[in-house]
PDB file of C-alpha atoms in Angstrom:
ATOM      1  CA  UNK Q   1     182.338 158.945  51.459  1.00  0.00           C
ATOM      2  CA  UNK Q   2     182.242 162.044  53.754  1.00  0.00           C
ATOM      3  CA  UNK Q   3     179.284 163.000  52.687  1.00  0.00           C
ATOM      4  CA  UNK Q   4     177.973 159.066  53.682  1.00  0.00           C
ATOM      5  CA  UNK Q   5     179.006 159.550  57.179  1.00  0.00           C
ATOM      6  CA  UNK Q   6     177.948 162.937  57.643  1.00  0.00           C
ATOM      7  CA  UNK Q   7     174.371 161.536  56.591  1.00  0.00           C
ATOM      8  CA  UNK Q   8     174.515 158.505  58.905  1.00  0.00           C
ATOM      9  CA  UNK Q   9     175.959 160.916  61.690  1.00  0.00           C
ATOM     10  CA  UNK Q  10     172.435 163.057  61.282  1.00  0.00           C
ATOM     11  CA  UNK Q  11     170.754 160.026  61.505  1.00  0.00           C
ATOM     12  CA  UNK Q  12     171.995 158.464  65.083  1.00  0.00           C
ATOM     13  CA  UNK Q  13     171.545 162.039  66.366  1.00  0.00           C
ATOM     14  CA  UNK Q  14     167.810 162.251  65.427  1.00  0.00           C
ATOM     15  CA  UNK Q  15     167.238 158.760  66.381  1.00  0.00           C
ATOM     16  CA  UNK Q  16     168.402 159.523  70.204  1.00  0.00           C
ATOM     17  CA  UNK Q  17     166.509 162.952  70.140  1.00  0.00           C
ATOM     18  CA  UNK Q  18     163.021 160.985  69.034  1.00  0.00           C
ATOM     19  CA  UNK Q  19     163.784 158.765  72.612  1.00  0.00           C
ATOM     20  CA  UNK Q  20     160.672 159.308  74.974  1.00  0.00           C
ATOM     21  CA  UNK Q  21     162.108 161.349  78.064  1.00  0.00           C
ATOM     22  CA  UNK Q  22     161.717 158.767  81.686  1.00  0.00           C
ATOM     23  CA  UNK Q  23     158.539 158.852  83.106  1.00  0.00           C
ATOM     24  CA  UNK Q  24     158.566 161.114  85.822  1.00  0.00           C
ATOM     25  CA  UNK Q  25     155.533 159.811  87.708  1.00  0.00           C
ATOM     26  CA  UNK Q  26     156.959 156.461  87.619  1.00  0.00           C
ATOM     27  CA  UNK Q  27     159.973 157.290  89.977  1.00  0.00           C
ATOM     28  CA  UNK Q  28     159.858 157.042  93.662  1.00  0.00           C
ATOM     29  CA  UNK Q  29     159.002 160.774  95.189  1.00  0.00           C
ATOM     30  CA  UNK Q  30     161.669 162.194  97.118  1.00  0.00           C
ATOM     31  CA  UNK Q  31     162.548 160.873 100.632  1.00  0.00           C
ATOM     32  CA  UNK Q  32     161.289 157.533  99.767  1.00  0.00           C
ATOM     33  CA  UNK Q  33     162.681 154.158  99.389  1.00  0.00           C
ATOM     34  CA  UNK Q  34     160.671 152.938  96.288  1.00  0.00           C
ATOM     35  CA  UNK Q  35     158.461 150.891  98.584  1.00  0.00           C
ATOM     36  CA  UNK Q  36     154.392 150.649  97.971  1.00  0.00           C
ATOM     37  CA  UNK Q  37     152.523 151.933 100.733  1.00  0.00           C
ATOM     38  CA  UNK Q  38     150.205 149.594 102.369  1.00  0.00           C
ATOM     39  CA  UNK Q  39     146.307 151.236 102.284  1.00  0.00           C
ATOM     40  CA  UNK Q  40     145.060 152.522 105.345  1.00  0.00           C
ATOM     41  CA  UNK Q  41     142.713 150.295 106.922  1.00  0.00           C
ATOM     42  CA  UNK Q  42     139.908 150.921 109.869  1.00  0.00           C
ATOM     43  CA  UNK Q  43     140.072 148.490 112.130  1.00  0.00           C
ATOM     44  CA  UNK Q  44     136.440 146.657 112.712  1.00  0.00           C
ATOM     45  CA  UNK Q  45     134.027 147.678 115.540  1.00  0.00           C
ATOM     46  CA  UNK Q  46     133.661 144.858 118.413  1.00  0.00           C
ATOM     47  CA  UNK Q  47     129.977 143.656 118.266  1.00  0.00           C
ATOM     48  CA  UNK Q  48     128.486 143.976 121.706  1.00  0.00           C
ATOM     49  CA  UNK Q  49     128.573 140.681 123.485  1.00  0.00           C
ATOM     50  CA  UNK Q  50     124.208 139.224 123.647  1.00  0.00           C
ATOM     51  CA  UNK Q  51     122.761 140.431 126.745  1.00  0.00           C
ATOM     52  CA  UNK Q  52     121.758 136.972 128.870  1.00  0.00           C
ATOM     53  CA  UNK Q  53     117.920 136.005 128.185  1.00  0.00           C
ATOM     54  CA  UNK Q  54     115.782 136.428 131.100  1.00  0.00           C
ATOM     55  CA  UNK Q  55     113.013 133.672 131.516  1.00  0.00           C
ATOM     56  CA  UNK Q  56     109.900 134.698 132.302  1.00  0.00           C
ATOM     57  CA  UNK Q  57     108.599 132.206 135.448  1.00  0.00           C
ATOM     58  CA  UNK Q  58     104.980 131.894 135.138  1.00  0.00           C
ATOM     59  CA  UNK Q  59     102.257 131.860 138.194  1.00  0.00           C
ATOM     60  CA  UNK Q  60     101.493 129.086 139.986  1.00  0.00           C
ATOM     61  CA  UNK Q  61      98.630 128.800 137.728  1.00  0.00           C
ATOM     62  CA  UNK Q  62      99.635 128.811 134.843  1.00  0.00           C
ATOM     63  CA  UNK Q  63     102.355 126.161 136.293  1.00  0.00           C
ATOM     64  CA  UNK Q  64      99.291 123.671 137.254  1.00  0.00           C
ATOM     65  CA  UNK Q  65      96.521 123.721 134.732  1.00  0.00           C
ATOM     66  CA  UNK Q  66      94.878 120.418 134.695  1.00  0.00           C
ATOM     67  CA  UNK Q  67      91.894 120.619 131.882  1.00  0.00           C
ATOM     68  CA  UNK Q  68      89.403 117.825 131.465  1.00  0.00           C
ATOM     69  CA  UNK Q  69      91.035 115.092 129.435  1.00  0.00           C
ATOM     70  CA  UNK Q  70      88.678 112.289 127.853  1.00  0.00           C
ATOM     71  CA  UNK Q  71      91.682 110.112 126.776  1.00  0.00           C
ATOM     72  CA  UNK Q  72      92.436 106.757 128.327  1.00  0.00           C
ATOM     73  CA  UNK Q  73      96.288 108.006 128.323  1.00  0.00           C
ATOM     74  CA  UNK Q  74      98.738 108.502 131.293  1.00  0.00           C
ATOM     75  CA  UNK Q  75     101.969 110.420 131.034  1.00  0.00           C
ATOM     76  CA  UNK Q  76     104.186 109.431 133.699  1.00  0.00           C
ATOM     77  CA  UNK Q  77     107.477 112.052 134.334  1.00  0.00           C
ATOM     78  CA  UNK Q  78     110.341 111.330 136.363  1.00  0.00           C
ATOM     79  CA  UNK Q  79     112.949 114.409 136.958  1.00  0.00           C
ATOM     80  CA  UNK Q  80     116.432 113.089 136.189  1.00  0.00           C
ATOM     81  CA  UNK Q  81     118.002 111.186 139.288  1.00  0.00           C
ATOM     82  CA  UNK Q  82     114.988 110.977 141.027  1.00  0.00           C
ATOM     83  CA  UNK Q  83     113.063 108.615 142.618  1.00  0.00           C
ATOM     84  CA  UNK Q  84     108.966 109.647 141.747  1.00  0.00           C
ATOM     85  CA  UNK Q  85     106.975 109.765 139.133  1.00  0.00           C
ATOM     86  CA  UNK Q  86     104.755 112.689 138.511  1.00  0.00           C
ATOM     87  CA  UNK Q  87     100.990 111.878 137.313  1.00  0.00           C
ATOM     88  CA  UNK Q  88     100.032 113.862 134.302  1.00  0.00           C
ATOM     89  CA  UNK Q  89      96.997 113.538 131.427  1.00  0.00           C
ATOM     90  CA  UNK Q  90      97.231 115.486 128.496  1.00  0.00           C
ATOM     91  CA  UNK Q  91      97.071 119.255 128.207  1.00  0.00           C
ATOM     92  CA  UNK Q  92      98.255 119.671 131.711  1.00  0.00           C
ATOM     93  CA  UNK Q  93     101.343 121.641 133.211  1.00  0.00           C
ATOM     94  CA  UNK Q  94     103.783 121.224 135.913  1.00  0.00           C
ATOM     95  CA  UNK Q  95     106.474 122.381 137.390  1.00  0.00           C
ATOM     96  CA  UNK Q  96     110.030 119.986 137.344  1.00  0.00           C
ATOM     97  CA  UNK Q  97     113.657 120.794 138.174  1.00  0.00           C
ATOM     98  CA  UNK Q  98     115.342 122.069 134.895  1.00  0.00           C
ATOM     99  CA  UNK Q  99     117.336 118.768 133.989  1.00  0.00           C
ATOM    100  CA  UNK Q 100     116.558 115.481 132.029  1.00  0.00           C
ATOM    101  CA  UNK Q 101     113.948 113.808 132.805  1.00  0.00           C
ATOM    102  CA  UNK Q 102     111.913 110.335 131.497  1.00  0.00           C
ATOM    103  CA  UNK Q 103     108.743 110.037 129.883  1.00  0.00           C
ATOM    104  CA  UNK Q 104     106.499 106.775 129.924  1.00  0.00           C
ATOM    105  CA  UNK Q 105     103.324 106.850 128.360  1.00  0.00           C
ATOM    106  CA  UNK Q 106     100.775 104.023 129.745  1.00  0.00           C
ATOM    107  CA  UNK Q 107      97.875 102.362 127.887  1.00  0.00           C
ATOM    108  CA  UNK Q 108      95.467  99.936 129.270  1.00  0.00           C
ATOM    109  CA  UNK Q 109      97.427  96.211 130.513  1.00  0.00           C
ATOM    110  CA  UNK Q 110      95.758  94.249 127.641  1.00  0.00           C
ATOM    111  CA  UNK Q 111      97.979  96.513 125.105  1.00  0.00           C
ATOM    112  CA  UNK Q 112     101.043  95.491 123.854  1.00  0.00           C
ATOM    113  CA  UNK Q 113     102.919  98.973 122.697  1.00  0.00           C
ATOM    114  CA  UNK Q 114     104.714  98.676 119.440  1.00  0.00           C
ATOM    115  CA  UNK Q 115     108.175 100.981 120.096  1.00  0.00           C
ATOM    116  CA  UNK Q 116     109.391 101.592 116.599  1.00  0.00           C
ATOM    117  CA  UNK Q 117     105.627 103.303 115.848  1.00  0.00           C
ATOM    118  CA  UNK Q 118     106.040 106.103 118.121  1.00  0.00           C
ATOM    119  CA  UNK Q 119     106.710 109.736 116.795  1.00  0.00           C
ATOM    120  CA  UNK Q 120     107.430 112.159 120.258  1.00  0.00           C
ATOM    121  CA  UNK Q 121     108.815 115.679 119.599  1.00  0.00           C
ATOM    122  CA  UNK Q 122     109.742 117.761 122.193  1.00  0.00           C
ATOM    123  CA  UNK Q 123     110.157 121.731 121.564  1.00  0.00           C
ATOM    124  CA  UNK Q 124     112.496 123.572 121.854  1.00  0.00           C
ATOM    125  CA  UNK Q 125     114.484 121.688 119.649  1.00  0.00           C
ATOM    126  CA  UNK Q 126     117.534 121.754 122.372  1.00  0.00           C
ATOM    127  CA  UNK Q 127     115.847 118.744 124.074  1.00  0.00           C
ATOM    128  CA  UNK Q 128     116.006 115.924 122.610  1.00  0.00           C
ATOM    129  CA  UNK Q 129     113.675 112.516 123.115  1.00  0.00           C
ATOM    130  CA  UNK Q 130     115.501 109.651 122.971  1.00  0.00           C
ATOM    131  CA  UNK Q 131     114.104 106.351 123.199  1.00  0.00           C
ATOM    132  CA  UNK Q 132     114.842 104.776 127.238  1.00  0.00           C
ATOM    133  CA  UNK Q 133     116.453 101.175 126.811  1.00  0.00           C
ATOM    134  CA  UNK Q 134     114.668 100.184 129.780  1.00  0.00           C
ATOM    135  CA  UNK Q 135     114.677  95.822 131.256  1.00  0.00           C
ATOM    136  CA  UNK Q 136     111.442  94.885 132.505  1.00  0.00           C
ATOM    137  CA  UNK Q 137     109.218  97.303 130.968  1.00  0.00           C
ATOM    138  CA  UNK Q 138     105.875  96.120 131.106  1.00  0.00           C
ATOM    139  CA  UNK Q 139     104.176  95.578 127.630  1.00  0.00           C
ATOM    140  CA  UNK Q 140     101.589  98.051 127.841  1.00  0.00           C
ATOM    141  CA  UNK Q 141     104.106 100.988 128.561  1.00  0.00           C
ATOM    142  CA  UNK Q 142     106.422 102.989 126.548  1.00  0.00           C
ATOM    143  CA  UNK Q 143     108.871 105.294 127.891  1.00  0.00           C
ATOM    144  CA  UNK Q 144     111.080 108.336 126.355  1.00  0.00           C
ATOM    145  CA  UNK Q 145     114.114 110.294 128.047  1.00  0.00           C
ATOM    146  CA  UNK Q 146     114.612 113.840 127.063  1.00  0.00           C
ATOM    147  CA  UNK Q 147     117.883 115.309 127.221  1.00  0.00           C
ATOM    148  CA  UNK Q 148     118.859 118.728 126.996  1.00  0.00           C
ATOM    149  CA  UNK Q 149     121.902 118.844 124.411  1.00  0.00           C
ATOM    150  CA  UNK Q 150     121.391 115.285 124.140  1.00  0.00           C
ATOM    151  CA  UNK Q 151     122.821 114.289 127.518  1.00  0.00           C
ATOM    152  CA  UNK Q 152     121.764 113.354 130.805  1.00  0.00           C
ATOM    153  CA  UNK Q 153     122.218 116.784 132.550  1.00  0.00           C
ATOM    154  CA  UNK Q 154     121.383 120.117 134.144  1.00  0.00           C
ATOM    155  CA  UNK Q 155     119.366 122.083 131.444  1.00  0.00           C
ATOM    156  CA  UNK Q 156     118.001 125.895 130.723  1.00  0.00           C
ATOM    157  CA  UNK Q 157     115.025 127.323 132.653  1.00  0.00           C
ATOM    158  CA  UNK Q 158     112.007 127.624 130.656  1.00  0.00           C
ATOM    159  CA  UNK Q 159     109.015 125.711 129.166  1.00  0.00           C
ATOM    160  CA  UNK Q 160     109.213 122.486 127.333  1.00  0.00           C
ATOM    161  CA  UNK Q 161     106.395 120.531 125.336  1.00  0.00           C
ATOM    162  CA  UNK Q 162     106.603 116.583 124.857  1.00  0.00           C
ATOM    163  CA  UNK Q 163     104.125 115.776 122.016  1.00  0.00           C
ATOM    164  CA  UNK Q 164     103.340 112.110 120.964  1.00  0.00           C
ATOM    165  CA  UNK Q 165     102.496 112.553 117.517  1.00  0.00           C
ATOM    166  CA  UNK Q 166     102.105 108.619 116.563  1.00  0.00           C
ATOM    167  CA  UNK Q 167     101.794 105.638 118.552  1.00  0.00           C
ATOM    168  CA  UNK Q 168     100.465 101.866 117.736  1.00  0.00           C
ATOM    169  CA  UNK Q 169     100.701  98.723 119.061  1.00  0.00           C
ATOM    170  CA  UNK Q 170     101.968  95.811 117.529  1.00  0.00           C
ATOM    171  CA  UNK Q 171      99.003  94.784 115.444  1.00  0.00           C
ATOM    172  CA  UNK Q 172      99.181  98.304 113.972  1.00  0.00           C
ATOM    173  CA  UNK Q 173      95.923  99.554 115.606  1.00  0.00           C
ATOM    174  CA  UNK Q 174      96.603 103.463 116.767  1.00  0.00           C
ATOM    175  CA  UNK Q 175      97.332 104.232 120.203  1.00  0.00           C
ATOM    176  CA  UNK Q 176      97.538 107.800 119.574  1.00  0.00           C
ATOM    177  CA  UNK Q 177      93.830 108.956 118.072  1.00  0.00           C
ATOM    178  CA  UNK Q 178      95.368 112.875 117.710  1.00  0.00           C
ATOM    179  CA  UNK Q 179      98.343 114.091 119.143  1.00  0.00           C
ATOM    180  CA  UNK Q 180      98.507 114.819 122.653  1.00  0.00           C
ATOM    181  CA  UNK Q 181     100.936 116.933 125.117  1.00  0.00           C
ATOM    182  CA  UNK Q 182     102.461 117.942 128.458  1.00  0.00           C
ATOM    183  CA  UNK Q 183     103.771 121.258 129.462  1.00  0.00           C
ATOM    184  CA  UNK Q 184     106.405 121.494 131.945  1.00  0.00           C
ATOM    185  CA  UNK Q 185     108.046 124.382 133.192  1.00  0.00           C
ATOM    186  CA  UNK Q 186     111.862 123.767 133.999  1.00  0.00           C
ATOM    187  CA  UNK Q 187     112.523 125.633 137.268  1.00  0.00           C
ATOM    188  CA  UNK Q 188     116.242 126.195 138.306  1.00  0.00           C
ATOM    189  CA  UNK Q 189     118.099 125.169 141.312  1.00  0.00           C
ATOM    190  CA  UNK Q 190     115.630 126.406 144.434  1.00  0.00           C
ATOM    191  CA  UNK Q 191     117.600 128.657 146.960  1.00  0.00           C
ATOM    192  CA  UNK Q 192     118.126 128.056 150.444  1.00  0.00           C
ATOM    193  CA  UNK Q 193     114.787 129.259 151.891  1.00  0.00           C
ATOM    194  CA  UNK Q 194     112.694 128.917 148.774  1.00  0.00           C
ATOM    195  CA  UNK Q 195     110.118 126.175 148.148  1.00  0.00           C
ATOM    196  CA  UNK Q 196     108.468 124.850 144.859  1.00  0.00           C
ATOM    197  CA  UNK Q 197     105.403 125.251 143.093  1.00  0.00           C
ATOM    198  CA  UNK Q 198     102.635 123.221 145.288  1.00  0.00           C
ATOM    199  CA  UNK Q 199     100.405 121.921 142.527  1.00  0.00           C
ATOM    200  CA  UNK Q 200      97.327 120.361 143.879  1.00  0.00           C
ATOM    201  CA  UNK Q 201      96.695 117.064 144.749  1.00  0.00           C
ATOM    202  CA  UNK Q 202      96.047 114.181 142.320  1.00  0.00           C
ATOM    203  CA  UNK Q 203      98.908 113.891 140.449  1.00  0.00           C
ATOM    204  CA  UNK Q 204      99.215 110.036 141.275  1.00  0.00           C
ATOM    205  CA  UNK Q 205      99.603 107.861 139.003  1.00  0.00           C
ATOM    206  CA  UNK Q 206      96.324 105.390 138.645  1.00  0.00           C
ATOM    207  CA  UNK Q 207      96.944 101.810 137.989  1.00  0.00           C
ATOM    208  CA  UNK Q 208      95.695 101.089 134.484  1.00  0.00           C
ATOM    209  CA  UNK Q 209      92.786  99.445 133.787  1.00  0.00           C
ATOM    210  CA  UNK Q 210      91.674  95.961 132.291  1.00  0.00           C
ATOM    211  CA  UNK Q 211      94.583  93.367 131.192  1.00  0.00           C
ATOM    212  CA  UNK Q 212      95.925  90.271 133.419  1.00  0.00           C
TER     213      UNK Q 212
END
């Protein structure tokens, strides 16, 4: 019976010697609380802010081209708030003061304009044509506001392009042969002492022809 317990004795001792000594890498170092250290982070560089875009104004020329035009088609542009209409054919540019303005396009009087058939896109895409809801428009006229944003306001300096792309009236026979556009060059606010672009003459607006 000794000799049983002797045996077992040998046995508990060699079974706590064969126990794998703590893991000293798995202990906090010295001086510390046992807390993981956050990484070290760099913090981001600041983007410079966009430097503000400078708009090139163009030369009176180039502000009043008016090439030779063998459409029977009248543009008709009236700045925003105002009270005159500005003469154009297409392929010319003018000048106008950089907010919304309105659009009509005029056929001869015997046409009656269908309003749902006409495509206009203006560039850049920040103005916006949107179709003028407009009492007593005569028949043979249709007439577009374009908005900068969207909204009847003060807009960026610069060049914009109206383009009629498609136009019929209401029999479905084309208005619009090709497409045809206007340039105008949105000037801002003048300055006390400074005076606009003086296009030449002949910008009014004819009467159109034929009709009742």
């Amino acid at each position: 019976m000794k000799r049983f317990l002797a045996v077992c004795s040998l046995l508990l001792l060699a079974g706590c010697a064969a126990q794998p000594a703590p893991d000293s890498e798995a202990q906090p170092a010295s001086g510390t609380t046992g807390q993981v250290q956050a990484p070290q982070t760099t913090p981001a560089a600041t983007a410079p802010a966009p430097a503000p875009q400078v708009v090139a104004v163009p030369t009176p020329e180039e502000m009043c081209q008016k090439p030779e035009d063998g459409s029977d088609i009248i543009f008709g542009v009236m700045p925003g708030d105002g009270d005159s209409e500005l003469g154009m054919k297409p392929g010319w540019t003018r000048p106008l003061p950089a907010r919304w303005f309105g659009v009509s396009l005029r056929f001869d009087k015997s046409v009656k304009v269908d309003p749902a058939s006409f495509v206009v896109k203006v560039e850049p895409a920040r103005w916006q044509p949107v179709a003028a809801q407009a009492t007593g428009k005569p028949d043979w006229m249709h007439i577009v506001n374009v908005l900068p944003d969207g909204e009847m306001k003060e807009g960026p300096a610069g060049w914009v392009t109206v383009t009629v792309e498609k136009g019929s009236d209401m029999a479905g026979k084309s208005l619009i042969p090709k497409p045809v556009s206007i340039r105008l060059f949105m000037q801002e606010p003048l300055k006390p002492g400074e005076t606009g672009v003086p296009c030449p003459a002949g910008d009014l607006i004819p009467p159109p022809a034929g009709g009742h």
